[in-house]
mmCIF file of C-alpha atoms and ligand atoms in Angstrom:
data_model
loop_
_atom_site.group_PDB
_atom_site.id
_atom_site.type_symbol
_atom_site.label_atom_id
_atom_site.label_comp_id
_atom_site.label_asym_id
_atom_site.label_seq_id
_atom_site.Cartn_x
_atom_site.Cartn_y
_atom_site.Cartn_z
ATOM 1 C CA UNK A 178 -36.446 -15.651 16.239
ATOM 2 C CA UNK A 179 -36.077 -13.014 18.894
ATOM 3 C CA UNK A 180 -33.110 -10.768 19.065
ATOM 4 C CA UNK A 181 -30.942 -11.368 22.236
ATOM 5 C CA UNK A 182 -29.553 -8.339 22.167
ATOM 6 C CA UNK A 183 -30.996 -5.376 20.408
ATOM 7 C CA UNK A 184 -29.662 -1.966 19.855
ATOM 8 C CA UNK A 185 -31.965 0.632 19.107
ATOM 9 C CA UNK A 186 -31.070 4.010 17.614
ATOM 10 C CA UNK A 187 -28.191 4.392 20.240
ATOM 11 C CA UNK A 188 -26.345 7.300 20.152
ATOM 12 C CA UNK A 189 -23.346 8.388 22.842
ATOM 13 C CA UNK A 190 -22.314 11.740 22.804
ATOM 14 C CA UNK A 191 -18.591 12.795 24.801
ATOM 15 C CA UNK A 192 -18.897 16.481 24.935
ATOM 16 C CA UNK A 193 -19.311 17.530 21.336
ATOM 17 C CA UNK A 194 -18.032 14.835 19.905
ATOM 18 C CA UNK A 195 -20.215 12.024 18.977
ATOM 19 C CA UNK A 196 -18.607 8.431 19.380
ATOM 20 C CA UNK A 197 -22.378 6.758 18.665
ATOM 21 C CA UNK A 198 -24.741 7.900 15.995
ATOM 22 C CA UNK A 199 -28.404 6.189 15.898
ATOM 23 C CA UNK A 200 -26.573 2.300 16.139
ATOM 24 C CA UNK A 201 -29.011 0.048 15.162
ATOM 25 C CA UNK A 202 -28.694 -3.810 15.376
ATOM 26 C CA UNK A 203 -29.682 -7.016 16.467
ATOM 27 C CA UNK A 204 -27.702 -10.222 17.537
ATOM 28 C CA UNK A 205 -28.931 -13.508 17.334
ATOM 29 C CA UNK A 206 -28.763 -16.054 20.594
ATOM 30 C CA UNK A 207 -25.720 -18.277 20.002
ATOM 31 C CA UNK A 208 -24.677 -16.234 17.724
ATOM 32 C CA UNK A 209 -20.703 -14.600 17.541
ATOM 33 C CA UNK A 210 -20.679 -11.128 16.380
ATOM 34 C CA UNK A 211 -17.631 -9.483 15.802
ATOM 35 C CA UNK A 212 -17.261 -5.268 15.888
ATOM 36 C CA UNK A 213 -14.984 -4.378 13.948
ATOM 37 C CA UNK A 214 -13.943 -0.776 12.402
ATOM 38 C CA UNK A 215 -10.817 1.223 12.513
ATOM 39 C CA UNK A 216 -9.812 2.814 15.758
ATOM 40 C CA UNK A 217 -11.945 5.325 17.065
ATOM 41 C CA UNK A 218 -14.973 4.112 15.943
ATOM 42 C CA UNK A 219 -17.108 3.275 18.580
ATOM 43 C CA UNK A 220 -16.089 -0.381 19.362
ATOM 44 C CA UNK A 221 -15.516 -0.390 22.263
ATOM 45 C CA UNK A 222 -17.764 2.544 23.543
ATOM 46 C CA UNK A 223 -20.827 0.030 21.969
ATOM 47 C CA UNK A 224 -19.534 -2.947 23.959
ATOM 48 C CA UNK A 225 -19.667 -1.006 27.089
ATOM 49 C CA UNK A 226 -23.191 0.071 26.612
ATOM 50 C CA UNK A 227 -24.065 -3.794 27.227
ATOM 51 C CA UNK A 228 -21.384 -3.844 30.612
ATOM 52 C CA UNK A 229 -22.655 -1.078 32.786
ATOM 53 C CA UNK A 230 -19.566 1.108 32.194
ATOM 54 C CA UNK A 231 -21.022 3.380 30.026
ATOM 55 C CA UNK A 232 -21.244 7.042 30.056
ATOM 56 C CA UNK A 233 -25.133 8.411 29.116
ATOM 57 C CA UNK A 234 -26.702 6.921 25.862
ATOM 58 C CA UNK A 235 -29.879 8.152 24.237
ATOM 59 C CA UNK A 236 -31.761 5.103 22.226
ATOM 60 C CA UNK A 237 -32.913 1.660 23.992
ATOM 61 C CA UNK A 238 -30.605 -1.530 24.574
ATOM 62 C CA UNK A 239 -32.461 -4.865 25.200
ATOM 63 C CA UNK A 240 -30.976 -8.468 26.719
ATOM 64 C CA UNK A 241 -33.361 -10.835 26.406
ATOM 65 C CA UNK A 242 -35.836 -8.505 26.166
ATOM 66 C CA UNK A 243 -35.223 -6.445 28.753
ATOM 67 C CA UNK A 244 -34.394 -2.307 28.813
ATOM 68 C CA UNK A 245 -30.326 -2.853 30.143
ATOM 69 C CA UNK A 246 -30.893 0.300 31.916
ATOM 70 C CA UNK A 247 -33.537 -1.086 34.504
ATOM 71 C CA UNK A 248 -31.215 -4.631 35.018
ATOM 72 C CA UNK A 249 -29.255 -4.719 38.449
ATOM 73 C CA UNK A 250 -25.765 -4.815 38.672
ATOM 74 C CA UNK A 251 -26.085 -8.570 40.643
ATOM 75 C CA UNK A 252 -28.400 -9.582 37.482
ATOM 76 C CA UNK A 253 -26.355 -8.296 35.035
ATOM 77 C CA UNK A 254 -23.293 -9.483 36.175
ATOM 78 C CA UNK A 255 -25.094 -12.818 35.949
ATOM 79 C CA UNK A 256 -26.409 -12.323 32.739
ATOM 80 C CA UNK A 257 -23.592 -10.867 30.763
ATOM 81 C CA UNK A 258 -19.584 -11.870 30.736
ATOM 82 C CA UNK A 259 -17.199 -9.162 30.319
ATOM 83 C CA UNK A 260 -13.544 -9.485 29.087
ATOM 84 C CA UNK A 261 -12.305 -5.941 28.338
ATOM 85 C CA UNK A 262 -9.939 -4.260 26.145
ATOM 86 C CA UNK A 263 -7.732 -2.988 28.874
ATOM 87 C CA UNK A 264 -7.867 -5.419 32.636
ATOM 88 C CA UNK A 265 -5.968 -2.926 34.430
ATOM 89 C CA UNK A 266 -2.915 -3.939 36.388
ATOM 90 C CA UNK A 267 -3.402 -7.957 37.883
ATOM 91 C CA UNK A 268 -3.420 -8.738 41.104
ATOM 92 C CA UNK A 269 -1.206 -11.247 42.676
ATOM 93 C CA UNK A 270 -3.098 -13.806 43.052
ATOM 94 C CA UNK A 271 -3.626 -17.526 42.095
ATOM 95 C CA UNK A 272 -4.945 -18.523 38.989
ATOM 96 C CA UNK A 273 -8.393 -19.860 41.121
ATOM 97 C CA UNK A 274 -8.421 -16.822 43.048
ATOM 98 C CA UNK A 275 -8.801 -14.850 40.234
ATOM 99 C CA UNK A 276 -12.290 -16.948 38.987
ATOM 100 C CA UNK A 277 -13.680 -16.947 42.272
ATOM 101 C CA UNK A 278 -13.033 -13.338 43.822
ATOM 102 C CA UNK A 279 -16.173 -11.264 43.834
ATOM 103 C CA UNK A 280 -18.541 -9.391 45.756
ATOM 104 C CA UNK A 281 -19.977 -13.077 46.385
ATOM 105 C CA UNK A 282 -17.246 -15.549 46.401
ATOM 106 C CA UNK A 283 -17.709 -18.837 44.116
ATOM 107 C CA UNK A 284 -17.814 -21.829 45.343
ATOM 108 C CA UNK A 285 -15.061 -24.443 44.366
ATOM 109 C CA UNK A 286 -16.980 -26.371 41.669
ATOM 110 C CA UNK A 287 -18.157 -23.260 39.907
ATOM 111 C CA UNK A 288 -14.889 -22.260 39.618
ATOM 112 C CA UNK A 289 -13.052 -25.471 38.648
ATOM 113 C CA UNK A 290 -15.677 -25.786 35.640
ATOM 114 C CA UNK A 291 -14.843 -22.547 34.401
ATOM 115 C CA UNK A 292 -11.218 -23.331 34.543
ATOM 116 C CA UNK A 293 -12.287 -26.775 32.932
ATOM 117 C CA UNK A 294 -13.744 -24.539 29.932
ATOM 118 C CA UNK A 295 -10.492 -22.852 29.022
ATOM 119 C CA UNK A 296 -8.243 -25.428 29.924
ATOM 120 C CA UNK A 297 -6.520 -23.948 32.811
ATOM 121 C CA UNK A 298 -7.755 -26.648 35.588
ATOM 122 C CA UNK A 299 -3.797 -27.829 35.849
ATOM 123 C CA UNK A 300 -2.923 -24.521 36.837
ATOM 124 C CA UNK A 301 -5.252 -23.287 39.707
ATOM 125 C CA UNK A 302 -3.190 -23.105 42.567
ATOM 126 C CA UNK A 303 -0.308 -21.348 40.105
ATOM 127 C CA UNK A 304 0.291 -17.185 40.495
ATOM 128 C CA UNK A 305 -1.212 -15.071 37.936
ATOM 129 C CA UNK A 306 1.929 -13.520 37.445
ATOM 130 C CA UNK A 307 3.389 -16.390 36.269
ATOM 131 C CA UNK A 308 1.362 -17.100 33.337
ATOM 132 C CA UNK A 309 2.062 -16.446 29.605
ATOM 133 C CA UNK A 310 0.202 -13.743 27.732
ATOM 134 C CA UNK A 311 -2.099 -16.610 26.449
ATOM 135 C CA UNK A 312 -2.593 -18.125 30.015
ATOM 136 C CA UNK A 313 -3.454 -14.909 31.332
ATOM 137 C CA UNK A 314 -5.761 -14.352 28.733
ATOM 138 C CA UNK A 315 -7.356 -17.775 28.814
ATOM 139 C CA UNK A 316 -7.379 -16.932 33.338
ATOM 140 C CA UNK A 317 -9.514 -14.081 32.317
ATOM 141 C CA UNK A 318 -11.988 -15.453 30.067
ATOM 142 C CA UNK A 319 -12.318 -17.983 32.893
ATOM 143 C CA UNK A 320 -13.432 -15.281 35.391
ATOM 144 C CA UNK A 321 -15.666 -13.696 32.467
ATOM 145 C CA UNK A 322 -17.745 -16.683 32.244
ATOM 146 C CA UNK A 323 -17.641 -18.057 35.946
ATOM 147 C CA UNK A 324 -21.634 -17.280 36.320
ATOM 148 C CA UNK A 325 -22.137 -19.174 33.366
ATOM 149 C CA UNK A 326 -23.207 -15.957 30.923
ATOM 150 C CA UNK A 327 -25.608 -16.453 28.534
ATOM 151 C CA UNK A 328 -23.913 -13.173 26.530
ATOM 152 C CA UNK A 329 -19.919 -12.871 26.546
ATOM 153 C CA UNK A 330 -18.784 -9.314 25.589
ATOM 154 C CA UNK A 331 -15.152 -9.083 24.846
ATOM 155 C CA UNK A 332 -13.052 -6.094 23.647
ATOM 156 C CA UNK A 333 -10.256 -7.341 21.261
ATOM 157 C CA UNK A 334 -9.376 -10.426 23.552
ATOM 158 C CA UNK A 335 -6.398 -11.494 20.855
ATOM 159 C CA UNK A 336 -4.878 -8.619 21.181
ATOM 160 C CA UNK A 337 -0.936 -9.001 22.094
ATOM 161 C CA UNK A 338 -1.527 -12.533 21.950
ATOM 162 C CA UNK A 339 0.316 -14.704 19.055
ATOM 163 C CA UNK A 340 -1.314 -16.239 16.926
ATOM 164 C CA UNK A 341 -1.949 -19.510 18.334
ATOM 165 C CA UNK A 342 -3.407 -18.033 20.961
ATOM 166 C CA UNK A 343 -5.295 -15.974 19.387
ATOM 167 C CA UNK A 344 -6.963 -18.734 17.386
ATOM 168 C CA UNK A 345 -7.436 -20.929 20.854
ATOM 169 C CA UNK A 346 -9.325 -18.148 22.435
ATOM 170 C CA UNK A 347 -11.388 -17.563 19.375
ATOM 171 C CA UNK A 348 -12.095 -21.336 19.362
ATOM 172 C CA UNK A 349 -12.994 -21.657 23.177
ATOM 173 C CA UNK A 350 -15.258 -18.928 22.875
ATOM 174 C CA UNK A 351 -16.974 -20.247 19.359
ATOM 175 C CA UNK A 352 -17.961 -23.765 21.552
ATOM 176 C CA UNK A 353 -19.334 -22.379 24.618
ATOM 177 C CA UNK A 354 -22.162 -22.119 21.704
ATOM 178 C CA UNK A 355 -23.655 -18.791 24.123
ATOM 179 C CA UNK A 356 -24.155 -15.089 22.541
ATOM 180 C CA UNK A 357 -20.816 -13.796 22.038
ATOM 181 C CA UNK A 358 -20.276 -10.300 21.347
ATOM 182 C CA UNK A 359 -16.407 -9.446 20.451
ATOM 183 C CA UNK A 360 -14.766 -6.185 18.716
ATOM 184 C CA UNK A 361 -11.864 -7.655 17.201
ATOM 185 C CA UNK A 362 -8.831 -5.700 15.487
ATOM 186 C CA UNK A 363 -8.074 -8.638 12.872
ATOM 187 C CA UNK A 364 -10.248 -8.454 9.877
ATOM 188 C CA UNK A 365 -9.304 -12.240 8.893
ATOM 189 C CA UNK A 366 -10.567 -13.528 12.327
ATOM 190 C CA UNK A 367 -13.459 -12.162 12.357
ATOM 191 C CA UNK A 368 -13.759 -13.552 8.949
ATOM 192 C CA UNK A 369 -12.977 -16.943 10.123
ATOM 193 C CA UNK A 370 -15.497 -17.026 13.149
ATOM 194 C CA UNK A 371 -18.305 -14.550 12.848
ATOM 195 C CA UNK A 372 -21.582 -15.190 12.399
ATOM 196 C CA UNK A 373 -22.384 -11.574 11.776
ATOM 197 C CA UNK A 374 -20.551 -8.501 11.491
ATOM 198 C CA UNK A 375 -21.005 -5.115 12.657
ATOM 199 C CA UNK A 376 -19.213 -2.678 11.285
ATOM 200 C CA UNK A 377 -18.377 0.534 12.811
ATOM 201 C CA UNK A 378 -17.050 4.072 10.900
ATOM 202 C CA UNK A 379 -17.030 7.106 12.909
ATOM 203 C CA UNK A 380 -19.287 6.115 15.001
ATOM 204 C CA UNK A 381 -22.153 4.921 12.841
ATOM 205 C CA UNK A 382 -22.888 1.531 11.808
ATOM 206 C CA UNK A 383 -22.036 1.337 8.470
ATOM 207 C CA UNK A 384 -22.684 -2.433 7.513
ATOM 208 C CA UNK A 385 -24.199 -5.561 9.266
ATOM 209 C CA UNK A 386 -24.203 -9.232 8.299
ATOM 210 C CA UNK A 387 -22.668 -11.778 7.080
ATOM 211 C CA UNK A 388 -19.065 -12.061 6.510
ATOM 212 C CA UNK A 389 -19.340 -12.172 3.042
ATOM 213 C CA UNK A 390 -21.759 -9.482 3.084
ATOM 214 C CA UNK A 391 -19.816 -7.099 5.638
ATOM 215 C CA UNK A 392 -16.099 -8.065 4.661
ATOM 216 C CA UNK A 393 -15.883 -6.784 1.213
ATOM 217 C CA UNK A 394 -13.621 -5.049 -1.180
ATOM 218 C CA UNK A 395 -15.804 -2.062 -1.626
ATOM 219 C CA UNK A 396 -16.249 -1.921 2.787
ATOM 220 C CA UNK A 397 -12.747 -2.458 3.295
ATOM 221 C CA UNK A 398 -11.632 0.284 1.038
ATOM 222 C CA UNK A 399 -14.784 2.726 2.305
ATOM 223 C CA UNK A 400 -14.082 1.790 5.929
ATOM 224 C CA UNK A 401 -10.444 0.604 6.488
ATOM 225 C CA UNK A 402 -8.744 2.633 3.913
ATOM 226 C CA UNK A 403 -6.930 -0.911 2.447
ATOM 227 C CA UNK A 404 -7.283 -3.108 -0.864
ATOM 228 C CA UNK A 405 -8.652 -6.393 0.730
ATOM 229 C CA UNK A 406 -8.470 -9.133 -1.176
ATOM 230 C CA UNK A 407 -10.753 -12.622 -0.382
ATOM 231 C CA UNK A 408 -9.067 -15.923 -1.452
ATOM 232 C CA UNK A 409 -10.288 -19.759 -1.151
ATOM 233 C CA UNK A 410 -8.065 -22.146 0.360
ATOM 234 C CA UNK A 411 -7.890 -25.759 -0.974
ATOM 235 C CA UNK A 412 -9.658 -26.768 2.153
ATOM 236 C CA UNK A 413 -12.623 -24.295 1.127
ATOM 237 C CA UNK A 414 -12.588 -21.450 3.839
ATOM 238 C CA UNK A 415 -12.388 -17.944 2.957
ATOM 239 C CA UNK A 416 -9.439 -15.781 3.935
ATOM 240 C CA UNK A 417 -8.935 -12.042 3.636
ATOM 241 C CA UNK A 418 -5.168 -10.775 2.368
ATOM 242 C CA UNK A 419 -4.972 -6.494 3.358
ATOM 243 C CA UNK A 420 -2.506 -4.967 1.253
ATOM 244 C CA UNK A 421 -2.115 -0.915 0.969
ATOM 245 C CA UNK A 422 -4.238 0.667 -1.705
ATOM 246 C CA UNK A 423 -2.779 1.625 -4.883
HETATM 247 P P1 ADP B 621 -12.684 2.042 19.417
HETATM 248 O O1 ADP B 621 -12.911 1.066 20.535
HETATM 249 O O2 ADP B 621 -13.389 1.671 18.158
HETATM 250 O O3 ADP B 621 -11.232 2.289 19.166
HETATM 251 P P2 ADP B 621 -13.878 3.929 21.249
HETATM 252 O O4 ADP B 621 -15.251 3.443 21.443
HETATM 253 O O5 ADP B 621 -12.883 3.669 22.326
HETATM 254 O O6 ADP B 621 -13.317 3.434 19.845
HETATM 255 O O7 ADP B 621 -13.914 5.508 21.046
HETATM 256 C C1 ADP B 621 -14.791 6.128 20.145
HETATM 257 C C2 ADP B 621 -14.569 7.603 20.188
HETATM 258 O O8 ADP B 621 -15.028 8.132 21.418
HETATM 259 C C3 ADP B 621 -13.110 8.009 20.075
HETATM 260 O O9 ADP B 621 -13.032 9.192 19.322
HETATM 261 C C4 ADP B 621 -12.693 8.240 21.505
HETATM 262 O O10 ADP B 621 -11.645 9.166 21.577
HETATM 263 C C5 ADP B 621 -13.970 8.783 22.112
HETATM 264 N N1 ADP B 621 -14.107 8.435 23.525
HETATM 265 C C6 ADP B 621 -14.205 7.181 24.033
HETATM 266 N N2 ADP B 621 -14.356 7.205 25.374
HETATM 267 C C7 ADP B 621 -14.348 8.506 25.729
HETATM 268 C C8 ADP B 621 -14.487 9.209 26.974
HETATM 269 N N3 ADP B 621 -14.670 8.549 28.130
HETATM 270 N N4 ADP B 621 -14.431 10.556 26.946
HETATM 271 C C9 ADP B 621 -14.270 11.229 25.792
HETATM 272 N N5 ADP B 621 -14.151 10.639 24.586
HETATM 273 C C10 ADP B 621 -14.194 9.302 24.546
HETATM 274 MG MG1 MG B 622 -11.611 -0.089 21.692
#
């Protein structure tokens, strides 16, 4: 099986400090992988590599295949959905508006299926202001996969959401059943929905693949700085419990 997206020996440099060092991975089509790694780490300077808003980068990125640095802005837009960390200030605007706006405006189907996806279809013709955290949210996943991605890049999308929010986006996101690459802040959710794991330390990749092979006492003390302890519910899925190390 072919990589979809491949990261080879990527390093970003910001003056003299180096927020990439020689990243190396590879993430599976259809699968989620989450980022995760304390703050500071390179999360979200990675995920940017694969938007376009990225400052210089030595090493080679591939989607699909293809060198990101010789894909168009039109095709990459296309290619790759982007939810990121920080939106900026929203615009007032309905919640439809918001999906179709763009260089090239959508057409009304296009946009009521994307709405469809997140559950949102009852409230296109409402203001974006007027939305809850978690409808906001949910508005701007809508716009990140309006071209119908075939990679979704999001930058801790649960953040400042509660929790059962934060477990609805998560879920939306796992059954669009595309590439989903997500840095996420919450150890157990990545837990509970990746398929693989990158984690990030100072910039260097210090640990990829499976949850039970990335989330782990030993990384989670090396890493995160915290006793982590795994536990098996009576249903059978694996949690993670953080406590402060003695
Ligand atoms: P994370 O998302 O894991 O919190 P970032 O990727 O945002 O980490 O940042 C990684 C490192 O690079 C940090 O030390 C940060 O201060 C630095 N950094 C990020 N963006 C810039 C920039 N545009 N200019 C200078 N330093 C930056
Ligand atoms: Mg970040």
């Amino acid at each position: 099986m072919t990589a979809h997206v491949r990261f080879e020996n990527v390093s970003v440099r910001f003056g003299s400090h180096d927020a990439l060092r020689n990243v190396s991975a590879e993430i599976h089509r259809g699968h989620l992988a989450a980022i995760i790694g304390p703050n500071g780490s390179g999360k979200s300077t990675l995920l940017n590599l694969l938007t376009g808003h990225h400052a210089a980068y030595s090493g080679e990125i591939t989607v699909d295949g293809v060198d990101i640095a010789r894909l168009r802005g039109a095709d990459r837009a296309q290619k790759i959905g982007v939810l990121r960390q920080d939106s900026g200030p929203l615009p007032d605007v309905t919640v439809a508006e918001l999906v179709s706006l763009g260089p090239r405006t959508l057409d009304r189907s296009a946009v009521e299926q994307a709405l469809d996806r997140v559950g949102l279809s009852a409230l296109a013709d409402h203001p974006l202001p007027s939305l809850s955290g978690g409808q906001t949210q949910r508005a701007l996943l809508a716009r990140a996969i309006r071209h119908r991605p075939s990679l979704l890049v999001l930058d801790e999308p649960t953040n400042h959401l509660d929790v059962e929010h934060r477990i609805a986006i998560l879920d939306m996101v796992e059954d669009m059943g595309i590439t989903v690459v997500c840095a996420l802040h919450d150890i157990d959710l990545a837990n509970q929905y990746a398929d693989d794991v990158l984690v990030l330390a100072a910039g260097r990749l210090h640990t990829q693949g499976s949850v039970t092979h990335t989330i782990t006492r030993e990384v989670l003390r090396e890493v995160f700085h915290v006793n982590g302890e795994s536990v098996i519910t009576a249903a059978g899925a694996r949690h993670i419990i953080l406590s402060r190390l003695d």
